[in-house]
Amino acid sequence: DGGITQSPKYLFRKEGQNVTLSCEQNLNHDAMYWYRQDPGQGLRLIYYSQIVNDFQKGDIAEGYSVSREKKESFPLTVTSAQKNPTAFYLCASSTPLSGSGYEQYFGPGTRLTVT
Amino acid sequence: QKEVEQNSGPLSVPEGAIASLNCTYSDRGSQSFFWYRQYSGKSPELIMSIYSNGDKEDGRFTAQLNKASQYVSLLIRDSQPSDSATYLCAVNKLTGGGNKLTFGTGTQLKVEL
């Protein structure tokens, strides 16, 4: 089956610990994205990557890091520097369509709770 | 001013009625527009995309775009209880770093029996 997988679905960590969230896609999409979603705030872009070995900061990159060593994988590390890490984390990927089209698809998400 | 604005709702409609969801955006350079449906506790699902002015229909869904007014809407005909969800409007702009989506905070739709 083609799609985007994120693991684990739920993750619990103690404050001060770094944690890495997994995102894998087998859609052969070039671009991948990380968002976080908090209640009532919609989705906010953390990092994105258009090609392997290249990535850009989004709107709320502080306290996060990413890598893009393979086209299929875009892991996100939530560091201890992130002040409010508890959130729903969503990975997405996209591919250009014919003409100027473009569509972005989401994985199932990881719900991170830090106490 | 928020880049993408939606009424948070909830918008309540009776089963079988037309639900109308609205979204405005601030950046005139925006090129592509999307509607996502998100059920509680789940990830967003792409249901409509629209790239040019006018209407685009797909089954019970119609997306409408008016770039001059910076307005995009989603109509859901014959609303069903299963349509009850939060609907996110997203706007795309091609930047030097690639395509980036900006999301509204979503409108909660409730379809009542």
PDB file of C-alpha atoms in Angstrom:
ATOM      1  CA  ASP A   1       0.000   0.000   0.000  1.00  0.00           C
ATOM      2  CA  GLY A   2       1.254   3.472  -0.861  1.00  0.00           C
ATOM      3  CA  GLY A   3       1.181   6.071   1.843  1.00  0.00           C
ATOM      4  CA  ILE A   4       2.778   7.981   4.674  1.00  0.00           C
ATOM      5  CA  THR A   5       3.482   6.259   7.953  1.00  0.00           C
ATOM      6  CA  GLN A   6       4.276   7.860  11.279  1.00  0.00           C
ATOM      7  CA  SER A   7       5.315   6.051  14.366  1.00  0.00           C
ATOM      8  CA  PRO A   8       4.491   5.730  17.122  1.00  0.00           C
ATOM      9  CA  LYS A   9       0.875   6.877  17.291  1.00  0.00           C
ATOM     10  CA  TYR A  10       1.251   7.970  20.914  1.00  0.00           C
ATOM     11  CA  LEU A  11       4.501   8.954  22.607  1.00  0.00           C
ATOM     12  CA  PHE A  12       5.157   9.905  26.206  1.00  0.00           C
ATOM     13  CA  ARG A  13       8.367  11.512  27.429  1.00  0.00           C
ATOM     14  CA  LYS A  14       9.718  13.210  30.469  1.00  0.00           C
ATOM     15  CA  GLU A  15      10.644  16.870  30.320  1.00  0.00           C
ATOM     16  CA  GLY A  16      14.284  17.402  29.360  1.00  0.00           C
ATOM     17  CA  GLN A  17      14.510  14.399  27.048  1.00  0.00           C
ATOM     18  CA  ASN A  18      14.974  14.609  23.310  1.00  0.00           C
ATOM     19  CA  VAL A  19      12.587  12.512  21.250  1.00  0.00           C
ATOM     20  CA  THR A  20      12.584  11.569  17.561  1.00  0.00           C
ATOM     21  CA  LEU A  21       9.389  11.131  15.566  1.00  0.00           C
ATOM     22  CA  SER A  22       9.477   8.920  12.509  1.00  0.00           C
ATOM     23  CA  CYS A  23       7.966   9.711   9.106  1.00  0.00           C
ATOM     24  CA  GLU A  24       8.275   7.429   6.094  1.00  0.00           C
ATOM     25  CA  GLN A  25       6.605   7.658   2.688  1.00  0.00           C
ATOM     26  CA  ASN A  26       6.565   5.304  -0.293  1.00  0.00           C
ATOM     27  CA  LEU A  27       4.767   7.675  -2.654  1.00  0.00           C
ATOM     28  CA  ASN A  28       8.003   8.756  -4.333  1.00  0.00           C
ATOM     29  CA  HIS A  29       7.241  12.332  -3.329  1.00  0.00           C
ATOM     30  CA  ASP A  30      10.101  14.801  -3.384  1.00  0.00           C
ATOM     31  CA  ALA A  31       8.869  17.203  -0.713  1.00  0.00           C
ATOM     32  CA  MET A  32       8.150  16.423   2.923  1.00  0.00           C
ATOM     33  CA  TYR A  33       6.853  18.577   5.761  1.00  0.00           C
ATOM     34  CA  TRP A  34       6.387  18.611   9.523  1.00  0.00           C
ATOM     35  CA  TYR A  35       3.552  20.443  11.246  1.00  0.00           C
ATOM     36  CA  ARG A  36       2.311  20.653  14.767  1.00  0.00           C
ATOM     37  CA  GLN A  37      -1.304  21.114  15.711  1.00  0.00           C
ATOM     38  CA  ASP A  38      -2.506  22.540  18.991  1.00  0.00           C
ATOM     39  CA  PRO A  39      -6.162  22.877  19.985  1.00  0.00           C
ATOM     40  CA  GLY A  40      -7.745  25.896  18.298  1.00  0.00           C
ATOM     41  CA  GLN A  41      -4.556  26.901  16.481  1.00  0.00           C
ATOM     42  CA  GLY A  42      -4.654  25.002  13.226  1.00  0.00           C
ATOM     43  CA  LEU A  43      -1.506  23.574  11.666  1.00  0.00           C
ATOM     44  CA  ARG A  44       1.830  25.343  11.964  1.00  0.00           C
ATOM     45  CA  LEU A  45       4.817  24.499   9.785  1.00  0.00           C
ATOM     46  CA  ILE A  46       7.961  23.373  11.622  1.00  0.00           C
ATOM     47  CA  TYR A  47      10.356  22.276   8.866  1.00  0.00           C
ATOM     48  CA  TYR A  48      10.121  21.253   5.251  1.00  0.00           C
ATOM     49  CA  SER A  49      12.362  19.628   2.693  1.00  0.00           C
ATOM     50  CA  GLN A  50      12.096  19.841  -1.075  1.00  0.00           C
ATOM     51  CA  ILE A  51      14.916  17.413  -1.890  1.00  0.00           C
ATOM     52  CA  VAL A  52      17.268  14.984  -0.164  1.00  0.00           C
ATOM     53  CA  ASN A  53      19.972  16.588   1.994  1.00  0.00           C
ATOM     54  CA  ASP A  54      18.204  19.958   2.005  1.00  0.00           C
ATOM     55  CA  PHE A  55      15.605  21.414   4.362  1.00  0.00           C
ATOM     56  CA  GLN A  56      14.273  24.806   5.428  1.00  0.00           C
ATOM     57  CA  LYS A  57      12.878  26.199   8.643  1.00  0.00           C
ATOM     58  CA  GLY A  58       9.181  26.797   8.802  1.00  0.00           C
ATOM     59  CA  ASP A  59       7.341  29.225  11.027  1.00  0.00           C
ATOM     60  CA  ILE A  60       8.094  27.561  14.377  1.00  0.00           C
ATOM     61  CA  ALA A  61      11.437  25.731  13.984  1.00  0.00           C
ATOM     62  CA  GLU A  62      12.934  26.680  17.370  1.00  0.00           C
ATOM     63  CA  GLY A  63      13.525  23.624  19.534  1.00  0.00           C
ATOM     64  CA  TYR A  64      13.248  21.172  16.632  1.00  0.00           C
ATOM     65  CA  SER A  65      15.695  19.547  14.237  1.00  0.00           C
ATOM     66  CA  VAL A  66      15.313  17.383  11.138  1.00  0.00           C
ATOM     67  CA  SER A  67      17.351  15.395   8.656  1.00  0.00           C
ATOM     68  CA  ARG A  68      16.658  14.253   5.117  1.00  0.00           C
ATOM     69  CA  GLU A  69      19.196  11.581   4.237  1.00  0.00           C
ATOM     70  CA  LYS A  70      16.781   9.525   2.144  1.00  0.00           C
ATOM     71  CA  LYS A  71      13.912  10.540  -0.090  1.00  0.00           C
ATOM     72  CA  GLU A  72      11.538   8.266   1.826  1.00  0.00           C
ATOM     73  CA  SER A  73      12.350   9.459   5.336  1.00  0.00           C
ATOM     74  CA  PHE A  74      12.114  12.776   7.203  1.00  0.00           C
ATOM     75  CA  PRO A  75      12.523  12.275  10.975  1.00  0.00           C
ATOM     76  CA  LEU A  76      11.809  15.108  13.401  1.00  0.00           C
ATOM     77  CA  THR A  77      13.637  15.492  16.707  1.00  0.00           C
ATOM     78  CA  VAL A  78      11.915  17.433  19.447  1.00  0.00           C
ATOM     79  CA  THR A  79      14.693  18.718  21.667  1.00  0.00           C
ATOM     80  CA  SER A  80      14.628  19.713  25.296  1.00  0.00           C
ATOM     81  CA  ALA A  81      14.838  23.334  24.101  1.00  0.00           C
ATOM     82  CA  GLN A  82      11.260  23.195  22.823  1.00  0.00           C
ATOM     83  CA  LYS A  83       9.270  24.908  25.564  1.00  0.00           C
ATOM     84  CA  ASN A  84       5.841  23.445  24.840  1.00  0.00           C
ATOM     85  CA  PRO A  85       6.414  20.122  23.067  1.00  0.00           C
ATOM     86  CA  THR A  86       3.081  18.486  23.893  1.00  0.00           C
ATOM     87  CA  ALA A  87       1.114  18.520  20.625  1.00  0.00           C
ATOM     88  CA  PHE A  88      -0.181  16.501  17.695  1.00  0.00           C
ATOM     89  CA  TYR A  89       2.637  16.188  15.125  1.00  0.00           C
ATOM     90  CA  LEU A  90       1.773  15.681  11.483  1.00  0.00           C
ATOM     91  CA  CYS A  91       4.060  14.693   8.656  1.00  0.00           C
ATOM     92  CA  ALA A  92       3.082  15.378   5.057  1.00  0.00           C
ATOM     93  CA  SER A  93       4.486  14.874   1.599  1.00  0.00           C
ATOM     94  CA  SER A  94       3.716  16.403  -1.755  1.00  0.00           C
ATOM     95  CA  THR A  95       4.429  16.164  -5.415  1.00  0.00           C
ATOM     96  CA  PRO A  96       3.904  18.640  -8.216  1.00  0.00           C
ATOM     97  CA  LEU A  97       1.028  17.883 -10.557  1.00  0.00           C
ATOM     98  CA  SER A  98       0.780  18.777 -14.216  1.00  0.00           C
ATOM     99  CA  GLY A  99       0.687  22.502 -14.872  1.00  0.00           C
ATOM    100  CA  SER A 100       0.916  24.527 -11.669  1.00  0.00           C
ATOM    101  CA  GLY A 101      -0.898  21.971  -9.541  1.00  0.00           C
ATOM    102  CA  TYR A 102       0.389  20.652  -6.270  1.00  0.00           C
ATOM    103  CA  GLU A 103      -1.182  18.518  -3.570  1.00  0.00           C
ATOM    104  CA  GLN A 104      -0.036  17.686  -0.055  1.00  0.00           C
ATOM    105  CA  TYR A 105      -1.026  14.553   1.844  1.00  0.00           C
ATOM    106  CA  PHE A 106      -0.756  13.783   5.538  1.00  0.00           C
ATOM    107  CA  GLY A 107       0.321  10.830   7.599  1.00  0.00           C
ATOM    108  CA  PRO A 108      -1.772   9.626  10.563  1.00  0.00           C
ATOM    109  CA  GLY A 109       0.129  11.759  13.086  1.00  0.00           C
ATOM    110  CA  THR A 110       1.955  11.230  16.375  1.00  0.00           C
ATOM    111  CA  ARG A 111       0.492  12.557  19.586  1.00  0.00           C
ATOM    112  CA  LEU A 112       3.370  13.561  21.873  1.00  0.00           C
ATOM    113  CA  THR A 113       2.860  14.169  25.558  1.00  0.00           C
ATOM    114  CA  VAL A 114       5.717  15.545  27.654  1.00  0.00           C
ATOM    115  CA  THR A 115       5.360  15.680  31.434  1.00  0.00           C
TER     116      THR A 115
ATOM    117  CA  GLN B   1      -4.617  40.147  10.012  1.00  0.00           C
ATOM    118  CA  LYS B   2      -4.287  36.360   9.811  1.00  0.00           C
ATOM    119  CA  GLU B   3      -2.996  34.995   6.526  1.00  0.00           C
ATOM    120  CA  VAL B   4      -5.921  32.551   6.232  1.00  0.00           C
ATOM    121  CA  GLU B   5      -9.140  33.205   8.120  1.00  0.00           C
ATOM    122  CA  GLN B   6     -12.057  30.926   8.785  1.00  0.00           C
ATOM    123  CA  ASN B   7     -15.040  31.172  11.082  1.00  0.00           C
ATOM    124  CA  SER B   8     -14.397  28.610  13.822  1.00  0.00           C
ATOM    125  CA  GLY B   9     -18.074  27.675  14.114  1.00  0.00           C
ATOM    126  CA  PRO B  10     -19.617  25.375  14.986  1.00  0.00           C
ATOM    127  CA  LEU B  11     -21.732  25.540  11.876  1.00  0.00           C
ATOM    128  CA  SER B  12     -24.837  23.420  12.381  1.00  0.00           C
ATOM    129  CA  VAL B  13     -26.927  22.251   9.433  1.00  0.00           C
ATOM    130  CA  PRO B  14     -29.738  19.694   9.221  1.00  0.00           C
ATOM    131  CA  GLU B  15     -29.183  16.452   7.371  1.00  0.00           C
ATOM    132  CA  GLY B  16     -29.802  16.887   3.645  1.00  0.00           C
ATOM    133  CA  ALA B  17     -29.114  20.630   3.651  1.00  0.00           C
ATOM    134  CA  ILE B  18     -26.288  22.518   1.954  1.00  0.00           C
ATOM    135  CA  ALA B  19     -23.349  23.433   4.182  1.00  0.00           C
ATOM    136  CA  SER B  20     -21.385  26.519   3.142  1.00  0.00           C
ATOM    137  CA  LEU B  21     -17.880  27.007   4.503  1.00  0.00           C
ATOM    138  CA  ASN B  22     -15.914  30.177   3.846  1.00  0.00           C
ATOM    139  CA  CYS B  23     -12.283  31.215   3.888  1.00  0.00           C
ATOM    140  CA  THR B  24     -10.445  34.445   3.141  1.00  0.00           C
ATOM    141  CA  TYR B  25      -6.723  34.900   2.579  1.00  0.00           C
ATOM    142  CA  SER B  26      -4.437  37.890   2.636  1.00  0.00           C
ATOM    143  CA  ASP B  27      -1.618  37.106   0.187  1.00  0.00           C
ATOM    144  CA  ARG B  28      -2.535  37.991  -3.401  1.00  0.00           C
ATOM    145  CA  GLY B  29       0.415  35.895  -4.597  1.00  0.00           C
ATOM    146  CA  SER B  30      -1.293  32.710  -3.434  1.00  0.00           C
ATOM    147  CA  GLN B  31      -1.663  30.244  -6.253  1.00  0.00           C
ATOM    148  CA  SER B  32      -3.408  27.086  -5.084  1.00  0.00           C
ATOM    149  CA  PHE B  33      -6.208  26.516  -2.616  1.00  0.00           C
ATOM    150  CA  PHE B  34      -7.249  23.423  -0.732  1.00  0.00           C
ATOM    151  CA  TRP B  35      -9.905  22.096   1.583  1.00  0.00           C
ATOM    152  CA  TYR B  36      -9.065  19.393   4.086  1.00  0.00           C
ATOM    153  CA  ARG B  37     -11.470  17.479   6.289  1.00  0.00           C
ATOM    154  CA  GLN B  38     -10.285  16.485   9.750  1.00  0.00           C
ATOM    155  CA  TYR B  39     -12.195  14.167  12.036  1.00  0.00           C
ATOM    156  CA  SER B  40     -11.571  14.497  15.752  1.00  0.00           C
ATOM    157  CA  GLY B  41      -8.263  12.886  16.703  1.00  0.00           C
ATOM    158  CA  LYS B  42      -7.336  12.118  13.086  1.00  0.00           C
ATOM    159  CA  SER B  43      -5.078  13.705  10.509  1.00  0.00           C
ATOM    160  CA  PRO B  44      -6.353  16.037   7.752  1.00  0.00           C
ATOM    161  CA  GLU B  45      -7.639  14.472   4.547  1.00  0.00           C
ATOM    162  CA  LEU B  46      -7.513  16.374   1.262  1.00  0.00           C
ATOM    163  CA  ILE B  47     -10.997  16.647  -0.240  1.00  0.00           C
ATOM    164  CA  MET B  48     -10.773  19.485  -2.768  1.00  0.00           C
ATOM    165  CA  SER B  49      -8.163  21.530  -4.568  1.00  0.00           C
ATOM    166  CA  ILE B  50      -8.796  24.544  -6.795  1.00  0.00           C
ATOM    167  CA  TYR B  51      -6.339  26.579  -8.819  1.00  0.00           C
ATOM    168  CA  SER B  52      -8.350  28.990 -10.979  1.00  0.00           C
ATOM    169  CA  ASN B  53     -11.310  31.318 -10.503  1.00  0.00           C
ATOM    170  CA  GLY B  54     -14.742  29.757 -10.631  1.00  0.00           C
ATOM    171  CA  ASP B  55     -16.303  26.556  -9.400  1.00  0.00           C
ATOM    172  CA  LYS B  56     -14.958  23.037  -9.209  1.00  0.00           C
ATOM    173  CA  GLU B  57     -17.320  20.182  -8.447  1.00  0.00           C
ATOM    174  CA  ASP B  58     -16.517  16.711  -7.150  1.00  0.00           C
ATOM    175  CA  GLY B  59     -19.481  14.635  -6.099  1.00  0.00           C
ATOM    176  CA  ARG B  60     -21.314  16.435  -3.293  1.00  0.00           C
ATOM    177  CA  PHE B  61     -18.501  18.960  -2.882  1.00  0.00           C
ATOM    178  CA  THR B  62     -18.069  22.232  -4.780  1.00  0.00           C
ATOM    179  CA  ALA B  63     -15.132  24.545  -4.254  1.00  0.00           C
ATOM    180  CA  GLN B  64     -15.442  28.170  -5.323  1.00  0.00           C
ATOM    181  CA  LEU B  65     -12.544  30.570  -5.821  1.00  0.00           C
ATOM    182  CA  ASN B  66     -12.599  34.332  -6.307  1.00  0.00           C
ATOM    183  CA  LYS B  67      -9.044  35.651  -6.436  1.00  0.00           C
ATOM    184  CA  ALA B  68     -10.131  39.276  -6.830  1.00  0.00           C
ATOM    185  CA  SER B  69     -11.987  39.074  -3.515  1.00  0.00           C
ATOM    186  CA  GLN B  70      -9.380  36.714  -2.000  1.00  0.00           C
ATOM    187  CA  TYR B  71     -12.118  34.320  -1.057  1.00  0.00           C
ATOM    188  CA  VAL B  72     -12.517  30.561  -1.330  1.00  0.00           C
ATOM    189  CA  SER B  73     -15.504  28.523  -0.236  1.00  0.00           C
ATOM    190  CA  LEU B  74     -16.642  24.927   0.038  1.00  0.00           C
ATOM    191  CA  LEU B  75     -20.219  23.817  -0.480  1.00  0.00           C
ATOM    192  CA  ILE B  76     -21.370  20.411   0.699  1.00  0.00           C
ATOM    193  CA  ARG B  77     -24.674  19.329  -0.792  1.00  0.00           C
ATOM    194  CA  ASP B  78     -26.999  16.792   0.811  1.00  0.00           C
ATOM    195  CA  SER B  79     -25.050  16.993   4.065  1.00  0.00           C
ATOM    196  CA  GLN B  80     -24.735  13.747   5.997  1.00  0.00           C
ATOM    197  CA  PRO B  81     -23.909  13.108   9.659  1.00  0.00           C
ATOM    198  CA  SER B  82     -20.625  11.598   8.437  1.00  0.00           C
ATOM    199  CA  ASP B  83     -19.691  15.068   7.129  1.00  0.00           C
ATOM    200  CA  SER B  84     -19.468  16.296  10.728  1.00  0.00           C
ATOM    201  CA  ALA B  85     -15.821  17.276  11.081  1.00  0.00           C
ATOM    202  CA  THR B  86     -13.515  20.267  11.085  1.00  0.00           C
ATOM    203  CA  TYR B  87     -12.792  21.684   7.643  1.00  0.00           C
ATOM    204  CA  LEU B  88      -9.426  23.324   7.106  1.00  0.00           C
ATOM    205  CA  CYS B  89      -8.769  25.840   4.372  1.00  0.00           C
ATOM    206  CA  ALA B  90      -5.185  25.910   3.097  1.00  0.00           C
ATOM    207  CA  VAL B  91      -3.476  28.305   0.732  1.00  0.00           C
ATOM    208  CA  ASN B  92      -0.281  27.608  -1.187  1.00  0.00           C
ATOM    209  CA  LYS B  93       2.434  29.942  -2.306  1.00  0.00           C
ATOM    210  CA  LEU B  94       5.544  29.009  -4.228  1.00  0.00           C
ATOM    211  CA  THR B  95       8.560  30.539  -2.482  1.00  0.00           C
ATOM    212  CA  GLY B  96      12.300  30.303  -3.009  1.00  0.00           C
ATOM    213  CA  GLY B  97      12.260  27.366  -0.616  1.00  0.00           C
ATOM    214  CA  GLY B  98       9.470  25.603  -2.475  1.00  0.00           C
ATOM    215  CA  ASN B  99       5.747  25.171  -1.984  1.00  0.00           C
ATOM    216  CA  LYS B 100       4.378  26.154   1.419  1.00  0.00           C
ATOM    217  CA  LEU B 101       0.869  25.747   2.724  1.00  0.00           C
ATOM    218  CA  THR B 102      -0.678  28.121   5.234  1.00  0.00           C
ATOM    219  CA  PHE B 103      -3.709  26.788   7.083  1.00  0.00           C
ATOM    220  CA  GLY B 104      -6.700  28.437   8.637  1.00  0.00           C
ATOM    221  CA  THR B 105      -7.772  27.324  12.089  1.00  0.00           C
ATOM    222  CA  GLY B 106     -10.714  25.402  10.672  1.00  0.00           C
ATOM    223  CA  THR B 107     -14.507  25.482  10.785  1.00  0.00           C
ATOM    224  CA  GLN B 108     -16.306  22.829  12.783  1.00  0.00           C
ATOM    225  CA  LEU B 109     -19.319  21.460  10.924  1.00  0.00           C
ATOM    226  CA  LYS B 110     -22.107  19.601  12.685  1.00  0.00           C
ATOM    227  CA  VAL B 111     -24.743  17.854  10.613  1.00  0.00           C
ATOM    228  CA  GLU B 112     -27.790  17.161  12.719  1.00  0.00           C
ATOM    229  CA  LEU B 113     -30.313  14.378  12.226  1.00  0.00           C
TER     230      LEU B 113
END
